[in-house]
Coordinates of C-alpha atoms and ligand atoms in Angstrom, one line a residue:
M1082 CA -58.0 -79.4 -0.2
N1083 CA -59.3 -79.0 3.3
V1084 CA -62.1 -76.5 3.8
A1085 CA -61.3 -73.7 6.2
R1086 CA -63.3 -74.4 9.4
K1087 CA -63.3 -72.8 12.8
L1088 CA -62.5 -74.5 16.1
Y1089 CA -63.5 -73.2 19.6
I1090 CA -61.9 -75.1 22.4
K1091 CA -62.5 -74.7 26.1
S1092 CA -60.4 -76.3 28.9
F1093 CA -61.5 -77.1 32.3
G1094 CA -59.4 -78.4 35.2
C1095 CA -55.7 -78.9 35.3
Q1096 CA -52.7 -77.7 33.2
M1097 CA -52.6 -81.1 31.5
N1098 CA -55.9 -80.3 29.9
V1099 CA -54.6 -76.9 28.7
Y1100 CA -51.6 -78.7 27.1
D1101 CA -53.9 -81.4 25.6
S1102 CA -56.2 -78.7 24.2
H1103 CA -53.2 -77.1 22.4
R1104 CA -52.2 -80.5 21.0
M1105 CA -55.8 -81.1 19.8
A1106 CA -55.8 -77.7 18.1
D1107 CA -52.4 -78.6 16.4
T1108 CA -53.8 -81.9 15.2
L1109 CA -56.9 -80.2 13.8
A1110 CA -54.9 -77.5 12.2
S1111 CA -53.8 -80.1 9.7
E1112 CA -57.5 -80.7 8.9
G1113 CA -58.0 -77.0 8.0
F1114 CA -59.2 -75.9 11.4
T1115 CA -58.2 -72.5 12.8
E1116 CA -59.0 -71.5 16.4
T1117 CA -61.6 -68.8 17.1
P1118 CA -62.2 -67.1 20.4
R1119 CA -65.9 -66.7 19.5
I1120 CA -68.0 -69.8 20.1
E1121 CA -70.7 -68.3 17.8
D1122 CA -68.3 -68.5 14.8
A1123 CA -67.3 -72.1 15.4
D1124 CA -67.9 -75.2 13.3
L1125 CA -66.5 -77.5 16.0
V1126 CA -66.7 -76.9 19.7
I1127 CA -64.5 -79.0 22.0
L1128 CA -65.0 -79.0 25.8
N1129 CA -62.0 -80.5 27.4
T1130 CA -63.4 -81.6 30.7
C1131 CA -62.3 -82.3 34.3
H1132 CA -63.7 -85.0 36.5
I1133 CA -61.7 -84.5 39.7
R1134 CA -64.6 -83.2 41.8
D1135 CA -68.4 -82.9 41.5
K1136 CA -68.2 -79.2 40.9
A1137 CA -65.8 -79.6 38.0
Q1138 CA -68.1 -82.1 36.4
D1139 CA -71.3 -80.0 37.0
K1140 CA -69.6 -77.1 35.1
V1141 CA -69.3 -79.2 32.0
F1142 CA -73.0 -80.1 31.9
S1143 CA -74.1 -76.5 32.4
E1144 CA -71.7 -75.4 29.7
L1145 CA -73.2 -78.1 27.4
G1146 CA -76.6 -76.5 27.9
R1147 CA -75.2 -73.2 26.6
V1148 CA -73.4 -74.9 23.6
R1149 CA -76.6 -76.8 22.7
A1150 CA -78.5 -73.5 22.4
I1151 CA -75.8 -72.1 20.1
K1152 CA -75.9 -75.3 18.0
E1153 CA -79.7 -74.9 17.6
A1154 CA -79.3 -71.3 16.6
A1155 CA -76.6 -72.2 14.1
A1156 CA -78.9 -75.0 12.6
R1157 CA -81.7 -72.4 12.2
S1158 CA -79.4 -70.3 10.0
G1159 CA -78.3 -73.4 8.0
R1160 CA -75.0 -74.0 9.7
Q1161 CA -73.8 -77.2 11.3
L1162 CA -72.0 -77.1 14.6
T1163 CA -70.3 -80.3 15.8
I1164 CA -69.9 -80.7 19.6
A1165 CA -67.1 -82.8 21.1
V1166 CA -66.6 -83.7 24.7
A1167 CA -63.0 -84.6 25.5
G1168 CA -61.0 -85.1 28.8
C1169 CA -61.7 -87.0 32.0
V1170 CA -65.5 -86.7 32.1
A1171 CA -65.5 -88.2 28.6
Q1172 CA -63.3 -91.0 29.8
A1173 CA -65.3 -91.7 32.9
Q1174 CA -68.8 -91.3 31.5
G1175 CA -68.5 -92.3 27.8
E1176 CA -71.9 -92.9 26.2
E1177 CA -73.7 -91.6 29.3
I1178 CA -72.8 -88.1 28.1
I1179 CA -74.7 -88.4 24.9
R1180 CA -77.6 -89.9 26.8
R1181 CA -77.7 -86.8 29.1
S1182 CA -76.8 -84.3 26.3
P1183 CA -78.0 -85.7 23.0
A1184 CA -76.6 -82.6 21.2
V1185 CA -73.1 -84.0 21.7
D1186 CA -71.6 -85.6 18.5
I1187 CA -68.2 -86.9 19.7
V1188 CA -66.9 -88.2 23.0
V1189 CA -63.2 -88.7 23.1
G1190 CA -61.0 -89.8 26.1
P1191 CA -57.6 -88.3 26.9
Q1192 CA -55.6 -91.1 25.3
S1193 CA -57.3 -90.9 21.9
Y1194 CA -56.8 -87.3 20.8
H1195 CA -54.7 -88.3 17.8
R1196 CA -57.8 -90.0 16.5
L1197 CA -59.9 -86.8 16.4
P1198 CA -59.7 -86.4 12.6
A1199 CA -61.0 -90.0 12.1
L1200 CA -63.7 -89.4 14.8
L1201 CA -64.9 -86.3 13.0
E1202 CA -65.3 -88.4 9.8
R1203 CA -67.1 -91.1 11.8
A1204 CA -69.5 -88.6 13.4
K1205 CA -70.3 -87.2 10.0
R1206 CA -71.0 -90.6 8.6
D1207 CA -72.8 -92.2 11.6
G1208 CA -74.1 -89.1 13.5
R1209 CA -72.1 -90.0 16.6
A1210 CA -68.5 -91.2 17.5
I1211 CA -67.2 -92.4 20.9
D1212 CA -63.7 -93.3 21.7
T1213 CA -62.7 -93.9 25.3
E1214 CA -60.1 -96.7 24.8
F1215 CA -56.6 -96.8 26.1
P1216 CA -55.1 -97.5 22.6
V1217 CA -51.9 -99.5 22.2
E1218 CA -50.4 -96.9 20.0
D1219 CA -48.9 -93.9 21.8
K1220 CA -50.9 -90.7 21.2
F1221 CA -47.7 -88.6 21.6
D1222 CA -46.2 -90.4 18.6
N1223 CA -49.3 -89.7 16.6
L1224 CA -49.8 -86.1 17.5
P1225 CA -48.0 -83.5 15.3
P1226 CA -45.4 -81.4 17.2
P1227 CA -46.5 -78.0 18.1
P1228 CA -46.1 -75.7 15.1
R1229 CA -43.5 -72.9 15.6
E1230 CA -45.9 -70.0 14.9
A1231 CA -48.6 -71.3 17.2
T1232 CA -46.3 -71.4 20.1
R1233 CA -45.1 -67.9 19.4
T1234 CA -48.7 -66.7 19.9
R1235 CA -48.9 -68.8 23.0
G1236 CA -46.3 -66.7 24.7
V1237 CA -43.2 -66.9 26.9
C1238 CA -44.2 -69.7 29.2
A1239 CA -45.2 -73.2 28.0
F1240 CA -46.2 -76.5 29.5
V1241 CA -44.8 -79.8 28.3
T1242 CA -46.4 -83.1 29.3
V1243 CA -43.6 -85.5 30.3
Q1244 CA -45.6 -88.1 32.2
E1245 CA -49.2 -89.1 32.3
G1246 CA -51.4 -91.2 34.4
C1247 CA -50.9 -92.5 38.0
D1248 CA -50.4 -95.8 39.8
K1249 CA -50.8 -94.4 43.3
F1250 CA -54.5 -95.0 43.7
C1251 CA -55.0 -92.5 46.6
T1252 CA -58.4 -93.6 47.8
F1253 CA -60.2 -90.3 47.0
C1254 CA -58.8 -89.8 43.4
V1255 CA -60.2 -90.6 40.0
V1256 CA -57.0 -89.9 38.1
P1257 CA -55.7 -93.5 37.9
Y1258 CA -59.1 -94.5 36.4
T1259 CA -59.5 -91.6 33.9
R1260 CA -55.9 -91.1 32.8
G1261 CA -54.8 -94.7 33.2
S1262 CA -51.5 -96.1 34.5
E1263 CA -48.2 -94.2 34.6
F1264 CA -46.5 -93.5 31.4
S1265 CA -43.3 -91.5 30.8
R1266 CA -42.3 -90.0 27.5
P1267 CA -38.8 -90.8 26.2
V1268 CA -36.1 -88.2 27.0
L1269 CA -35.3 -87.3 23.4
K1270 CA -38.9 -86.6 22.5
I1271 CA -39.2 -84.1 25.3
V1272 CA -35.9 -82.5 24.4
S1273 CA -36.9 -81.9 20.8
E1274 CA -40.2 -80.4 21.9
V1275 CA -38.5 -78.1 24.4
E1276 CA -35.9 -77.1 21.7
R1277 CA -38.8 -76.3 19.3
L1278 CA -40.5 -74.2 22.0
A1279 CA -37.3 -72.3 22.8
E1280 CA -36.8 -71.6 19.1
S1281 CA -40.3 -70.1 18.9
G1282 CA -39.6 -67.7 21.8
V1283 CA -40.6 -69.7 24.9
R1284 CA -38.3 -69.0 27.9
E1285 CA -39.9 -70.9 30.7
V1286 CA -41.0 -74.5 30.5
T1287 CA -43.1 -76.3 33.1
L1288 CA -42.9 -80.1 32.9
I1289 CA -46.2 -81.5 33.7
G1290 CA -47.6 -84.9 34.8
Q1291 CA -50.2 -86.1 37.2
N1292 CA -47.4 -87.6 39.2
V1293 CA -44.5 -85.8 37.4
N1294 CA -41.7 -86.8 39.8
A1295 CA -42.5 -90.5 39.2
Y1296 CA -41.0 -89.7 35.7
H1297 CA -38.7 -92.5 34.4
G1298 CA -38.5 -92.0 30.7
D1299 CA -36.1 -93.9 28.4
G1300 CA -32.9 -91.9 28.1
P1301 CA -30.6 -91.9 25.0
D1302 CA -28.2 -94.2 27.0
G1303 CA -30.8 -96.9 27.2
R1304 CA -31.5 -96.3 30.9
A1305 CA -34.6 -94.9 32.6
W1306 CA -33.8 -91.3 33.6
P1307 CA -35.3 -89.8 36.8
L1308 CA -36.8 -86.3 36.6
G1309 CA -33.8 -84.7 38.2
R1310 CA -31.6 -85.9 35.4
L1311 CA -34.1 -84.8 32.7
L1312 CA -34.2 -81.3 34.3
A1313 CA -30.4 -81.1 34.4
H1314 CA -30.3 -82.0 30.7
L1315 CA -33.0 -79.5 29.7
S1316 CA -31.4 -76.7 31.7
E1317 CA -28.5 -76.8 29.2
L1318 CA -30.7 -76.1 26.2
P1319 CA -30.1 -72.6 24.7
G1320 CA -32.9 -70.1 25.2
I1321 CA -34.5 -71.8 28.3
A1322 CA -34.2 -69.5 31.3
R1323 CA -36.5 -71.2 33.7
L1324 CA -37.7 -74.6 34.5
R1325 CA -40.5 -75.9 36.7
Y1326 CA -42.4 -79.1 37.2
T1327 CA -45.8 -80.1 38.6
T1328 CA -47.5 -82.0 40.3
S1329 CA -45.3 -84.0 42.6
H1330 CA -46.1 -86.7 45.0
P1331 CA -44.1 -86.4 48.3
A1332 CA -43.2 -90.1 48.3
D1333 CA -41.5 -89.7 44.9
M1334 CA -39.0 -86.9 45.7
D1335 CA -35.9 -88.8 45.0
A1336 CA -32.2 -87.8 45.6
S1337 CA -31.8 -86.8 41.9
L1338 CA -34.6 -84.3 42.2
I1339 CA -33.4 -82.9 45.5
A1340 CA -29.9 -82.5 44.0
A1341 CA -31.5 -80.7 41.0
H1342 CA -32.8 -78.1 43.4
R1343 CA -29.3 -77.7 44.7
D1344 CA -27.5 -77.7 41.4
L1345 CA -29.6 -76.1 38.7
P1346 CA -29.9 -72.3 38.8
K1347 CA -32.7 -72.4 36.2
L1348 CA -34.9 -74.7 38.3
M1349 CA -37.2 -72.3 40.1
P1350 CA -37.1 -72.6 43.9
Y1351 CA -40.9 -73.1 44.1
L1352 CA -42.4 -76.5 44.6
H1353 CA -46.0 -77.7 44.5
L1354 CA -46.0 -80.5 47.0
P1355 CA -49.6 -81.6 47.8
A1356 CA -49.9 -82.7 51.5
Q1357 CA -53.7 -83.3 51.4
S1358 CA -53.9 -83.6 55.2
G1359 CA -51.8 -83.0 58.3
S1360 CA -53.2 -86.0 60.2
D1361 CA -51.5 -89.4 60.1
R1362 CA -54.9 -91.2 60.5
I1363 CA -56.3 -89.4 57.5
L1364 CA -53.1 -89.8 55.4
A1365 CA -53.3 -93.5 56.0
A1366 CA -57.0 -93.7 55.1
M1367 CA -56.1 -91.7 51.9
K1368 CA -53.3 -94.2 51.2
R1369 CA -50.9 -91.3 50.7
R1370 CA -47.8 -93.4 51.6
Y1371 CA -46.2 -90.9 54.0
R1372 CA -46.8 -89.6 57.4
R1373 CA -46.8 -86.0 58.6
A1374 CA -43.3 -86.3 60.0
D1375 CA -42.0 -87.7 56.6
Y1376 CA -43.5 -84.8 54.8
L1377 CA -42.0 -82.2 57.2
R1378 CA -38.6 -84.0 57.0
L1379 CA -38.7 -83.8 53.2
I1380 CA -39.4 -80.0 53.4
E1381 CA -36.4 -79.7 55.7
R1382 CA -34.2 -81.7 53.3
L1383 CA -35.2 -79.4 50.4
R1384 CA -34.6 -76.3 52.5
A1385 CA -31.2 -77.5 53.5
V1386 CA -30.0 -77.7 49.9
Q1387 CA -32.0 -74.7 48.7
P1388 CA -32.6 -72.1 51.4
N1389 CA -34.8 -69.9 49.2
I1390 CA -37.2 -72.6 48.3
A1391 CA -40.9 -72.0 48.9
F1392 CA -43.8 -74.5 48.8
S1393 CA -47.4 -74.7 47.7
S1394 CA -49.8 -77.5 48.4
D1395 CA -53.3 -79.0 47.9
F1396 CA -55.5 -79.9 50.9
I1397 CA -58.7 -81.8 51.1
V1398 CA -61.1 -81.1 54.1
G1399 CA -63.9 -83.4 55.2
F1400 CA -62.3 -86.7 54.0
P1401 CA -64.6 -89.5 55.5
G1402 CA -63.9 -89.9 59.2
E1403 CA -62.0 -86.6 59.5
T1404 CA -62.5 -85.3 63.1
E1405 CA -61.9 -81.8 64.5
D1406 CA -58.6 -83.0 65.8
D1407 CA -57.6 -84.4 62.4
F1408 CA -58.5 -81.1 60.9
K1409 CA -56.5 -79.1 63.5
A1410 CA -53.5 -81.2 62.5
T1411 CA -54.0 -79.9 58.9
L1412 CA -54.2 -76.3 60.2
S1413 CA -51.0 -76.8 62.2
L1414 CA -49.2 -78.3 59.2
V1415 CA -50.0 -75.2 57.2
D1416 CA -48.4 -73.0 59.8
A1417 CA -45.5 -75.4 60.3
V1418 CA -44.5 -75.2 56.6
G1419 CA -45.5 -71.6 56.0
Y1420 CA -46.8 -72.1 52.5
A1421 CA -46.5 -69.4 49.9
G1422 CA -49.8 -70.5 48.5
A1423 CA -52.2 -73.5 48.6
F1424 CA -55.4 -74.9 47.1
S1425 CA -58.0 -76.3 49.3
F1426 CA -61.0 -78.4 48.4
K1427 CA -64.0 -80.0 50.1
Y1428 CA -63.8 -83.7 49.8
S1429 CA -66.0 -84.8 46.9
A1430 CA -67.0 -88.5 46.7
R1431 CA -66.1 -89.8 43.3
P1432 CA -68.0 -92.9 42.1
G1433 CA -65.8 -95.9 41.8
T1434 CA -63.1 -94.7 44.2
P1435 CA -62.6 -96.5 47.6
A1436 CA -63.2 -93.5 49.8
A1437 CA -66.6 -92.9 48.3
E1438 CA -67.7 -96.2 50.0
L1439 CA -66.3 -95.3 53.5
P1440 CA -68.7 -94.8 56.4
D1441 CA -68.6 -91.5 58.3
Q1442 CA -68.9 -89.1 55.4
V1443 CA -68.6 -85.6 56.8
P1444 CA -71.7 -83.4 56.5
E1445 CA -71.5 -80.7 53.9
A1446 CA -71.9 -77.8 56.5
Q1447 CA -68.9 -79.1 58.4
K1448 CA -66.8 -79.3 55.2
S1449 CA -67.7 -75.7 54.4
E1450 CA -66.8 -74.5 57.9
R1451 CA -63.4 -76.3 57.8
L1452 CA -62.7 -75.0 54.3
Y1453 CA -63.3 -71.5 55.5
R1454 CA -61.0 -71.9 58.4
L1455 CA -58.3 -73.6 56.3
Q1456 CA -58.5 -70.9 53.6
A1457 CA -58.1 -68.2 56.2
A1458 CA -54.9 -70.0 57.5
I1459 CA -53.6 -70.3 54.0
D1460 CA -54.3 -66.6 53.2
R1461 CA -52.4 -65.6 56.3
N1462 CA -49.4 -67.6 55.3
C1463 CA -49.6 -66.4 51.7
A1464 CA -49.8 -62.7 52.8
R1465 CA -46.8 -63.2 55.1
F1466 CA -44.8 -64.7 52.2
N1467 CA -45.7 -61.9 49.9
A1468 CA -45.0 -59.1 52.4
Q1469 CA -41.4 -60.2 52.8
W1470 CA -40.7 -59.0 49.2
Q1471 CA -41.4 -55.4 50.0
G1472 CA -38.3 -53.4 49.2
R1473 CA -36.4 -56.4 47.8
A1474 CA -35.1 -57.1 44.3
V1475 CA -36.5 -60.0 42.4
L1476 CA -35.8 -61.4 39.0
V1477 CA -38.8 -61.2 36.8
L1478 CA -39.5 -63.0 33.5
F1479 CA -41.8 -60.6 31.6
E1480 CA -44.7 -62.2 29.8
K1481 CA -47.1 -59.6 28.4
G1482 CA -48.5 -56.1 28.5
G1483 CA -50.3 -55.1 31.7
R1484 CA -53.8 -53.7 32.3
Y1485 CA -52.6 -50.1 32.0
S1486 CA -50.8 -48.6 29.1
G1487 CA -47.0 -48.6 29.6
Q1488 CA -47.3 -51.4 32.1
I1489 CA -45.9 -54.9 31.6
V1490 CA -46.4 -58.0 33.7
G1491 CA -44.1 -60.9 34.5
R1492 CA -43.6 -63.5 37.2
S1493 CA -41.2 -63.9 40.1
P1494 CA -39.5 -67.2 40.7
Y1495 CA -42.5 -67.9 43.0
L1496 CA -45.1 -67.3 40.3
Q1497 CA -46.2 -64.0 41.8
P1498 CA -47.4 -61.6 39.1
V1499 CA -45.1 -58.6 39.1
Q1500 CA -46.4 -55.3 37.5
V1501 CA -43.9 -52.7 36.3
M1502 CA -44.0 -49.6 34.1
A1503 CA -41.5 -50.5 31.4
S1504 CA -41.0 -51.1 27.7
R1505 CA -42.6 -54.0 26.0
D1506 CA -39.2 -54.8 24.6
L1507 CA -38.6 -56.6 27.9
I1508 CA -41.3 -59.2 27.2
G1509 CA -39.5 -62.6 27.0
R1510 CA -36.6 -61.3 29.1
L1511 CA -35.5 -61.5 32.6
A1512 CA -35.0 -58.3 34.5
S1513 CA -34.4 -57.2 38.0
V1514 CA -37.2 -55.4 39.7
R1515 CA -37.3 -53.7 43.1
I1516 CA -40.6 -54.3 44.8
T1517 CA -42.3 -51.1 45.9
R1518 CA -45.8 -52.4 46.8
V1519 CA -47.3 -55.7 47.7
S1520 CA -51.1 -56.4 47.2
S1521 CA -53.0 -59.5 48.0
N1522 CA -52.2 -61.2 44.8
S1523 CA -49.6 -59.1 42.9
L1524 CA -46.3 -57.4 43.5
F1525 CA -45.6 -53.9 42.0
G1526 CA -42.1 -52.6 41.4
V1527 CA -39.7 -50.5 39.4
L1528 CA -37.0 -51.7 37.1
A1529 CA -33.8 -51.6 39.1
P1530 CA -30.6 -51.7 37.3
D1531 CA -28.9 -51.0 40.6
A1532 CA -30.7 -54.0 42.0
D1533 CA -29.5 -56.2 39.2
R1534 CA -26.5 -57.4 41.2
L1535 CA -28.7 -58.1 44.2
A1536 CA -31.2 -60.1 42.2
R1537 CA -28.5 -62.1 40.5
E1538 CA -27.0 -62.9 43.8
Q1539 CA -30.3 -63.9 45.1
H1540 CA -30.8 -66.1 42.1
Q1541 CA -27.4 -67.6 42.6
L1542 CA -28.0 -68.1 46.2
S1543 CA -31.3 -69.8 45.3
A1544 CA -29.2 -72.0 43.0
G1545 CA -26.9 -72.9 45.8
A1546 CA -24.0 -71.9 43.6
Ligands
5AD1937 N1 -62.3 -84.5 46.4 C1 -61.7 -83.3 46.7 N2 -60.5 -83.0 46.2 C2 -59.9 -83.8 45.4 N3 -58.7 -83.8 44.8 C3 -58.5 -84.9 44.1 N4 -59.6 -85.7 44.2 C4 -60.4 -85.1 45.1 C5 -61.7 -85.4 45.6 N5 -62.3 -86.6 45.4 C6 -57.8 -82.6 45.0 C7 -56.5 -83.1 45.6 C8 -55.5 -83.0 44.4 C9 -56.1 -81.9 43.6 C10 -55.7 -81.8 42.2 O1 -57.5 -82.1 43.7 O2 -56.1 -82.1 46.6 O3 -54.2 -82.8 44.8
SF4_1938 FE1 -54.6 -88.9 42.4 FE2 -52.2 -87.6 42.8 FE3 -53.0 -89.7 44.3 FE4 -52.3 -90.1 41.8 S1 -50.9 -89.4 43.4 S2 -54.1 -91.0 42.9 S3 -53.1 -88.3 40.8 S4 -53.9 -87.7 44.2

């Protein structure tokens, strides 16, 4: 018999970490752990960490300071708290973490989560356990599938990892080192996970991978399936109303994926397509494998098959050697595309990556100034995108209750939160909403049965049907 124990798990960074955290919780559920939202009640704390930029990593060490204090308080009252560091900082720093934070008991890299129960045993026996290998066995085959009840409590929208790792080696990025080389899960494994999620009430699935559109998993016909084909197959599954995928590399948008945006009504017309920079000189130094003109041509091809498509992006400012002219090229790309949203980051030199060794590192003050200007340009574009929805009908997938009683919240095809006064019975369903007010990050509207036809037309149009 397993003793009932409590698990507190906190994710930093990307959606893949959120997914991994759920899978770790599922694995530990079979060891008798139940999740708690209160760190003070926990027997095991897992910090699932991110290494992508300095700031993300610093957050982990400040959080560890807080957890150590809680561990000490627990020890004074005779309770033992185990601390595990998982994720990409664990992978990159290994033992160094325990040297810096001796209160840590377990360090586990992203490819070894299925070994957590064994690591807990080892930590109990030896006081410490570290596993940052890239094991030969596949962690996905060794992690239990998500339990039906757990997914129900996790809501209407779910993430499913279909691809992990990256072989692109952009010169600024740690991902190829922390997550390892590209790996695609087989089609049937993904299908059964999505079926399970649909049975438990999930309506929207986002396929995730560091380089998701490099997906090439084994299909049931013995061939490697591209992402477009996988999406077409998943869109036939009962219960699934919406599909998304993220994050894509512009050089991997193949014909099957572009066709999917034309042919699949359930594939949302919203694509995260990180450009990183608008300057050819910087794109080359980043080893991004496309030029500005290629990126813009790709945007045009997608718009040609799917006129309602909108884009979001990631940008880095202050990459080594970036001049004012290079930066202006990024600003002009933002305006040329007219993004619905974008994330922007100051370049952060990551140890072990080629760009960290480049001369001409940009001074911090200049990075801050460029970030400020870029964010202003992005905000302008985003506000313009949102404003166009005023008075129009959108199809909303309702996810949960809102902040005020009687209010529910869902998302538009473009991930905009939409707030409506309506019955909670609509949660988990698609309904048409006429937008009455647009704020900086939300849309407000009323249920609009009369707008139903309009919204469906729009949806069909967006499907190219
Ligand atoms: N510095 C700043 N931003 C980075 N990103 C990745 N590596 C770095 C880095 N070293 C950004 C990229 C990527 C996003 C997830 O994080 O824009 O698309
Ligand atoms: Fe990093 Fe993405 Fe480039 Fe891969 S494609 S190295 S994950 S930025």
